[in-house]
Amino acid sequence: SQQGEEDPQALSIQEGENATMNCSYKTSINNLQWYRQNSGRGLVHLILIRSNEREKHSGRLRVTLDTSKKSSSLLITASRAADTASYFCATDPLNNNAGNMLTFGGGTRLMVKP
Amino acid sequence: AAGVIQSPRHLIKEKRETATLKCYPIPRHDTVYWYQQGPGQDPQFLISFYEKMQSDKGSIPDRFSAQQFSDYHSELNMSSLELGDSALYFCASSTVLYNEQFFGPGTRLTVL
């Protein structure tokens, strides 16, 4: 079953605007990670937020986590055309196993128009 | 900073052939993961290794096998290739204590 689900599936904004992407998940987690992927390219790690954290910043990125609602959001401020990509959330499930798999959501395709 | 290295970057095979993908993790990372991403799909976990032992297994077909070697690099062996195996194959690495996974650039496998 799909652990993470993202919305919207696609988002089109003008350069300079803010973009917000949401992710929901089903089971308890250790952490949640956001990745960016340009079309057909590799996954770039953006940010990790632990289950005991509520908000984290990195440059123009702001991530929030609400474990009671099992949801997270990624906000990109002052967007640029170069931010055009797909953005995935991935959850690290809460257990004691080494080598935990990440479960990815469906991704949000962001297009930033110049 | 060193990143995850994958080879080859592109691979074209015929049906029923075999393929071997290689992954070299970030130095001092002890855990390696393999993911498959079909066209327009999100990445799906295949298998992971910690300290050369298989640690987790996902939707990996029986035709595929993988291992992690003493230098922590990993190889994904794929046999009896099918058209549906055409995908991007990503390797990721992390330390076991801090499961922040960093991905390689991927290997694009095309099965004709």
PDB file of N, CA, C and O in Angstrom, chain B residues 19-67:
ATOM      1  N   ALA B  19      21.884  -8.570 -16.608  1.00  0.00           N
ATOM      2  CA  ALA B  19      22.511  -7.265 -16.402  1.00  0.00           C
ATOM      3  C   ALA B  19      23.029  -7.197 -14.970  1.00  0.00           C
ATOM      4  O   ALA B  19      22.433  -7.776 -14.053  1.00  0.00           O
ATOM      5  N   THR B  20      24.121  -6.480 -14.807  1.00  0.00           N
ATOM      6  CA  THR B  20      24.667  -6.253 -13.469  1.00  0.00           C
ATOM      7  C   THR B  20      24.882  -4.763 -13.272  1.00  0.00           C
ATOM      8  O   THR B  20      25.576  -4.112 -14.056  1.00  0.00           O
ATOM      9  N   LEU B  21      24.259  -4.236 -12.247  1.00  0.00           N
ATOM     10  CA  LEU B  21      24.393  -2.822 -11.910  1.00  0.00           C
ATOM     11  C   LEU B  21      25.253  -2.710 -10.658  1.00  0.00           C
ATOM     12  O   LEU B  21      25.124  -3.514  -9.731  1.00  0.00           O
ATOM     13  N   LYS B  22      26.099  -1.687 -10.642  1.00  0.00           N
ATOM     14  CA  LYS B  22      27.010  -1.519  -9.506  1.00  0.00           C
ATOM     15  C   LYS B  22      26.744  -0.208  -8.785  1.00  0.00           C
ATOM     16  O   LYS B  22      26.340   0.785  -9.391  1.00  0.00           O
ATOM     17  N   CYS B  23      27.012  -0.240  -7.495  1.00  0.00           N
ATOM     18  CA  CYS B  23      26.778   0.934  -6.650  1.00  0.00           C
ATOM     19  C   CYS B  23      27.927   1.069  -5.667  1.00  0.00           C
ATOM     20  O   CYS B  23      28.275   0.106  -4.974  1.00  0.00           O
ATOM     21  N   TYR B  24      28.470   2.266  -5.585  1.00  0.00           N
ATOM     22  CA  TYR B  24      29.533   2.561  -4.621  1.00  0.00           C
ATOM     23  C   TYR B  24      29.015   3.627  -3.670  1.00  0.00           C
ATOM     24  O   TYR B  24      28.766   4.760  -4.076  1.00  0.00           O
ATOM     25  N   PRO B  25      28.811   3.266  -2.406  1.00  0.00           N
ATOM     26  CA  PRO B  25      28.192   4.208  -1.473  1.00  0.00           C
ATOM     27  C   PRO B  25      29.127   5.343  -1.085  1.00  0.00           C
ATOM     28  O   PRO B  25      30.326   5.307  -1.361  1.00  0.00           O
ATOM     29  N   ILE B  26      28.553   6.321  -0.437  1.00  0.00           N
ATOM     30  CA  ILE B  26      29.353   7.413   0.120  1.00  0.00           C
ATOM     31  C   ILE B  26      30.310   6.815   1.155  1.00  0.00           C
ATOM     32  O   ILE B  26      29.903   5.943   1.936  1.00  0.00           O
ATOM     33  N   PRO B  27      31.557   7.268   1.177  1.00  0.00           N
ATOM     34  CA  PRO B  27      32.505   6.729   2.162  1.00  0.00           C
ATOM     35  C   PRO B  27      31.958   6.791   3.577  1.00  0.00           C
ATOM     36  O   PRO B  27      31.324   7.778   3.970  1.00  0.00           O
ATOM     37  N   ARG B  28      32.163   5.731   4.307  1.00  0.00           N
ATOM     38  CA  ARG B  28      31.727   5.551   5.705  1.00  0.00           C
ATOM     39  C   ARG B  28      30.222   5.276   5.834  1.00  0.00           C
ATOM     40  O   ARG B  28      29.733   5.158   6.948  1.00  0.00           O
ATOM     41  N   HIS B  29      29.521   5.192   4.750  1.00  0.00           N
ATOM     42  CA  HIS B  29      28.137   4.718   4.810  1.00  0.00           C
ATOM     43  C   HIS B  29      28.150   3.195   4.797  1.00  0.00           C
ATOM     44  O   HIS B  29      28.843   2.574   3.994  1.00  0.00           O
ATOM     45  N   ASP B  30      27.353   2.602   5.695  1.00  0.00           N
ATOM     46  CA  ASP B  30      27.390   1.154   5.841  1.00  0.00           C
ATOM     47  C   ASP B  30      26.130   0.471   5.294  1.00  0.00           C
ATOM     48  O   ASP B  30      26.035  -0.746   5.326  1.00  0.00           O
ATOM     49  N   THR B  31      25.196   1.235   4.811  1.00  0.00           N
ATOM     50  CA  THR B  31      23.921   0.674   4.367  1.00  0.00           C
ATOM     51  C   THR B  31      23.648   1.114   2.935  1.00  0.00           C
ATOM     52  O   THR B  31      23.829   2.278   2.588  1.00  0.00           O
ATOM     53  N   VAL B  32      23.236   0.171   2.141  1.00  0.00           N
ATOM     54  CA  VAL B  32      22.958   0.421   0.719  1.00  0.00           C
ATOM     55  C   VAL B  32      21.535  -0.037   0.394  1.00  0.00           C
ATOM     56  O   VAL B  32      21.085  -1.065   0.904  1.00  0.00           O
ATOM     57  N   TYR B  33      20.875   0.731  -0.429  1.00  0.00           N
ATOM     58  CA  TYR B  33      19.494   0.450  -0.817  1.00  0.00           C
ATOM     59  C   TYR B  33      19.394   0.465  -2.335  1.00  0.00           C
ATOM     60  O   TYR B  33      20.063   1.254  -2.996  1.00  0.00           O
ATOM     61  N   TRP B  34      18.509  -0.360  -2.862  1.00  0.00           N
ATOM     62  CA  TRP B  34      18.212  -0.343  -4.293  1.00  0.00           C
ATOM     63  C   TRP B  34      16.732  -0.018  -4.497  1.00  0.00           C
ATOM     64  O   TRP B  34      15.862  -0.571  -3.818  1.00  0.00           O
ATOM     65  N   TYR B  35      16.474   0.886  -5.446  1.00  0.00           N
ATOM     66  CA  TYR B  35      15.116   1.276  -5.784  1.00  0.00           C
ATOM     67  C   TYR B  35      14.951   1.182  -7.298  1.00  0.00           C
ATOM     68  O   TYR B  35      15.896   1.391  -8.061  1.00  0.00           O
ATOM     69  N   GLN B  36      13.727   0.935  -7.708  1.00  0.00           N
ATOM     70  CA  GLN B  36      13.382   0.898  -9.134  1.00  0.00           C
ATOM     71  C   GLN B  36      12.327   1.975  -9.384  1.00  0.00           C
ATOM     72  O   GLN B  36      11.361   2.092  -8.624  1.00  0.00           O
ATOM     73  N   GLN B  37      12.525   2.729 -10.438  1.00  0.00           N
ATOM     74  CA  GLN B  37      11.536   3.753 -10.798  1.00  0.00           C
ATOM     75  C   GLN B  37      11.145   3.585 -12.254  1.00  0.00           C
ATOM     76  O   GLN B  37      11.927   3.858 -13.163  1.00  0.00           O
ATOM     77  N   GLY B  38       9.912   3.142 -12.472  1.00  0.00           N
ATOM     78  CA  GLY B  38       9.399   3.016 -13.826  1.00  0.00           C
ATOM     79  C   GLY B  38       9.004   4.375 -14.358  1.00  0.00           C
ATOM     80  O   GLY B  38       8.887   5.345 -13.606  1.00  0.00           O
ATOM     81  N   PRO B  39       8.760   4.472 -15.659  1.00  0.00           N
ATOM     82  CA  PRO B  39       8.397   5.757 -16.277  1.00  0.00           C
ATOM     83  C   PRO B  39       7.165   6.347 -15.621  1.00  0.00           C
ATOM     84  O   PRO B  39       6.130   5.692 -15.501  1.00  0.00           O
ATOM     85  N   GLY B  40       7.301   7.586 -15.148  1.00  0.00           N
ATOM     86  CA  GLY B  40       6.173   8.270 -14.535  1.00  0.00           C
ATOM     87  C   GLY B  40       5.760   7.727 -13.185  1.00  0.00           C
ATOM     88  O   GLY B  40       4.703   8.097 -12.667  1.00  0.00           O
ATOM     89  N   GLN B  41       6.565   6.851 -12.607  1.00  0.00           N
ATOM     90  CA  GLN B  41       6.220   6.234 -11.322  1.00  0.00           C
ATOM     91  C   GLN B  41       7.097   6.795 -10.212  1.00  0.00           C
ATOM     92  O   GLN B  41       8.135   7.406 -10.461  1.00  0.00           O
ATOM     93  N   ASP B  42       6.681   6.577  -8.978  1.00  0.00           N
ATOM     94  CA  ASP B  42       7.569   6.939  -7.878  1.00  0.00           C
ATOM     95  C   ASP B  42       8.518   5.767  -7.601  1.00  0.00           C
ATOM     96  O   ASP B  42       8.235   4.627  -7.973  1.00  0.00           O
ATOM     97  N   PRO B  43       9.644   6.047  -6.980  1.00  0.00           N
ATOM     98  CA  PRO B  43      10.618   4.973  -6.718  1.00  0.00           C
ATOM     99  C   PRO B  43      10.026   3.899  -5.812  1.00  0.00           C
ATOM    100  O   PRO B  43       9.324   4.197  -4.849  1.00  0.00           O
ATOM    101  N   GLN B  44      10.325   2.650  -6.144  1.00  0.00           N
ATOM    102  CA  GLN B  44       9.874   1.514  -5.351  1.00  0.00           C
ATOM    103  C   GLN B  44      11.092   0.791  -4.791  1.00  0.00           C
ATOM    104  O   GLN B  44      12.026   0.467  -5.525  1.00  0.00           O
ATOM    105  N   PHE B  45      11.033   0.511  -3.518  1.00  0.00           N
ATOM    106  CA  PHE B  45      12.149  -0.144  -2.840  1.00  0.00           C
ATOM    107  C   PHE B  45      12.285  -1.589  -3.288  1.00  0.00           C
ATOM    108  O   PHE B  45      11.291  -2.325  -3.379  1.00  0.00           O
ATOM    109  N   LEU B  46      13.524  -2.000  -3.546  1.00  0.00           N
ATOM    110  CA  LEU B  46      13.783  -3.386  -3.933  1.00  0.00           C
ATOM    111  C   LEU B  46      14.402  -4.175  -2.789  1.00  0.00           C
ATOM    112  O   LEU B  46      13.875  -5.201  -2.362  1.00  0.00           O
ATOM    113  N   ILE B  47      15.546  -3.686  -2.295  1.00  0.00           N
ATOM    114  CA  ILE B  47      16.301  -4.459  -1.305  1.00  0.00           C
ATOM    115  C   ILE B  47      17.342  -3.567  -0.656  1.00  0.00           C
ATOM    116  O   ILE B  47      17.745  -2.565  -1.246  1.00  0.00           O
ATOM    117  N   SER B  48      17.756  -3.915   0.559  1.00  0.00           N
ATOM    118  CA  SER B  48      18.799  -3.143   1.232  1.00  0.00           C
ATOM    119  C   SER B  48      19.761  -4.078   1.958  1.00  0.00           C
ATOM    120  O   SER B  48      19.429  -5.227   2.271  1.00  0.00           O
ATOM    121  N   PHE B  49      20.942  -3.553   2.211  1.00  0.00           N
ATOM    122  CA  PHE B  49      21.993  -4.302   2.895  1.00  0.00           C
ATOM    123  C   PHE B  49      22.635  -3.433   3.959  1.00  0.00           C
ATOM    124  O   PHE B  49      22.885  -2.234   3.739  1.00  0.00           O
ATOM    125  N   TYR B  50      22.907  -4.055   5.093  1.00  0.00           N
ATOM    126  CA  TYR B  50      23.648  -3.390   6.157  1.00  0.00           C
ATOM    127  C   TYR B  50      24.793  -4.303   6.555  1.00  0.00           C
ATOM    128  O   TYR B  50      24.568  -5.475   6.869  1.00  0.00           O
ATOM    129  N   GLU B  51      25.981  -3.775   6.519  1.00  0.00           N
ATOM    130  CA  GLU B  51      27.166  -4.558   6.876  1.00  0.00           C
ATOM    131  C   GLU B  51      27.185  -5.903   6.141  1.00  0.00           C
ATOM    132  O   GLU B  51      27.409  -6.970   6.732  1.00  0.00           O
ATOM    133  N   LYS B  52      26.927  -5.834   4.858  1.00  0.00           N
ATOM    134  CA  LYS B  52      27.018  -6.976   3.937  1.00  0.00           C
ATOM    135  C   LYS B  52      25.921  -8.023   4.120  1.00  0.00           C
ATOM    136  O   LYS B  52      25.942  -9.062   3.468  1.00  0.00           O
ATOM    137  N   MET B  53      24.978  -7.754   5.002  1.00  0.00           N
ATOM    138  CA  MET B  53      23.864  -8.672   5.192  1.00  0.00           C
ATOM    139  C   MET B  53      22.585  -8.016   4.669  1.00  0.00           C
ATOM    140  O   MET B  53      22.370  -6.818   4.884  1.00  0.00           O
ATOM    141  N   GLN B  54      21.737  -8.818   4.044  1.00  0.00           N
ATOM    142  CA  GLN B  54      20.458  -8.283   3.594  1.00  0.00           C
ATOM    143  C   GLN B  54      19.650  -7.839   4.809  1.00  0.00           C
ATOM    144  O   GLN B  54      19.521  -8.581   5.779  1.00  0.00           O
ATOM    145  N   SER B  55      19.131  -6.626   4.775  1.00  0.00           N
ATOM    146  CA  SER B  55      18.418  -6.128   5.940  1.00  0.00           C
ATOM    147  C   SER B  55      16.939  -5.925   5.692  1.00  0.00           C
ATOM    148  O   SER B  55      16.148  -6.005   6.620  1.00  0.00           O
ATOM    149  N   ASP B  56      16.533  -5.635   4.483  1.00  0.00           N
ATOM    150  CA  ASP B  56      15.128  -5.422   4.195  1.00  0.00           C
ATOM    151  C   ASP B  56      14.892  -5.811   2.742  1.00  0.00           C
ATOM    152  O   ASP B  56      15.791  -5.696   1.905  1.00  0.00           O
ATOM    153  N   LYS B  57      13.719  -6.277   2.466  1.00  0.00           N
ATOM    154  CA  LYS B  57      13.405  -6.728   1.115  1.00  0.00           C
ATOM    155  C   LYS B  57      12.048  -6.194   0.730  1.00  0.00           C
ATOM    156  O   LYS B  57      11.090  -6.294   1.508  1.00  0.00           O
ATOM    157  N   GLY B  58      11.992  -5.627  -0.477  1.00  0.00           N
ATOM    158  CA  GLY B  58      10.736  -5.101  -0.963  1.00  0.00           C
ATOM    159  C   GLY B  58      10.232  -5.916  -2.129  1.00  0.00           C
ATOM    160  O   GLY B  58      10.282  -7.137  -2.118  1.00  0.00           O
ATOM    161  N   SER B  59       9.777  -5.220  -3.164  1.00  0.00           N
ATOM    162  CA  SER B  59       9.174  -5.896  -4.308  1.00  0.00           C
ATOM    163  C   SER B  59      10.223  -6.287  -5.335  1.00  0.00           C
ATOM    164  O   SER B  59      10.143  -5.903  -6.495  1.00  0.00           O
ATOM    165  N   ILE B  60      11.183  -7.053  -4.913  1.00  0.00           N
ATOM    166  CA  ILE B  60      12.242  -7.472  -5.831  1.00  0.00           C
ATOM    167  C   ILE B  60      11.883  -8.816  -6.438  1.00  0.00           C
ATOM    168  O   ILE B  60      11.587  -9.773  -5.712  1.00  0.00           O
ATOM    169  N   PRO B  61      11.876  -8.918  -7.766  1.00  0.00           N
ATOM    170  CA  PRO B  61      11.530 -10.192  -8.410  1.00  0.00           C
ATOM    171  C   PRO B  61      12.559 -11.266  -8.071  1.00  0.00           C
ATOM    172  O   PRO B  61      13.726 -10.965  -7.789  1.00  0.00           O
ATOM    173  N   ASP B  62      12.139 -12.513  -8.139  1.00  0.00           N
ATOM    174  CA  ASP B  62      13.061 -13.625  -7.876  1.00  0.00           C
ATOM    175  C   ASP B  62      14.183 -13.684  -8.904  1.00  0.00           C
ATOM    176  O   ASP B  62      15.233 -14.269  -8.645  1.00  0.00           O
ATOM    177  N   ARG B  63      13.968 -13.082 -10.056  1.00  0.00           N
ATOM    178  CA  ARG B  63      14.998 -13.071 -11.107  1.00  0.00           C
ATOM    179  C   ARG B  63      16.154 -12.136 -10.762  1.00  0.00           C
ATOM    180  O   ARG B  63      17.187 -12.130 -11.427  1.00  0.00           O
ATOM    181  N   PHE B  64      15.929 -11.296  -9.764  1.00  0.00           N
ATOM    182  CA  PHE B  64      16.957 -10.338  -9.358  1.00  0.00           C
ATOM    183  C   PHE B  64      17.619 -10.827  -8.072  1.00  0.00           C
ATOM    184  O   PHE B  64      16.966 -11.414  -7.194  1.00  0.00           O
ATOM    185  N   SER B  65      18.897 -10.544  -7.956  1.00  0.00           N
ATOM    186  CA  SER B  65      19.595 -10.807  -6.702  1.00  0.00           C
ATOM    187  C   SER B  65      20.578  -9.674  -6.476  1.00  0.00           C
ATOM    188  O   SER B  65      20.932  -8.948  -7.410  1.00  0.00           O
ATOM    189  N   ALA B  66      20.999  -9.523  -5.266  1.00  0.00           N
ATOM    190  CA  ALA B  66      21.935  -8.449  -4.953  1.00  0.00           C
ATOM    191  C   ALA B  66      22.815  -8.877  -3.800  1.00  0.00           C
ATOM    192  O   ALA B  66      22.491  -9.804  -3.053  1.00  0.00           O
ATOM    193  N   GLN B  67      23.932  -8.212  -3.679  1.00  0.00           N
ATOM    194  CA  GLN B  67      24.800  -8.448  -2.543  1.00  0.00           C
ATOM    195  C   GLN B  67      25.627  -7.206  -2.263  1.00  0.00           C
ATOM    196  O   GLN B  67      25.777  -6.341  -3.125  1.00  0.00           O
TER     197      GLN B  67
END
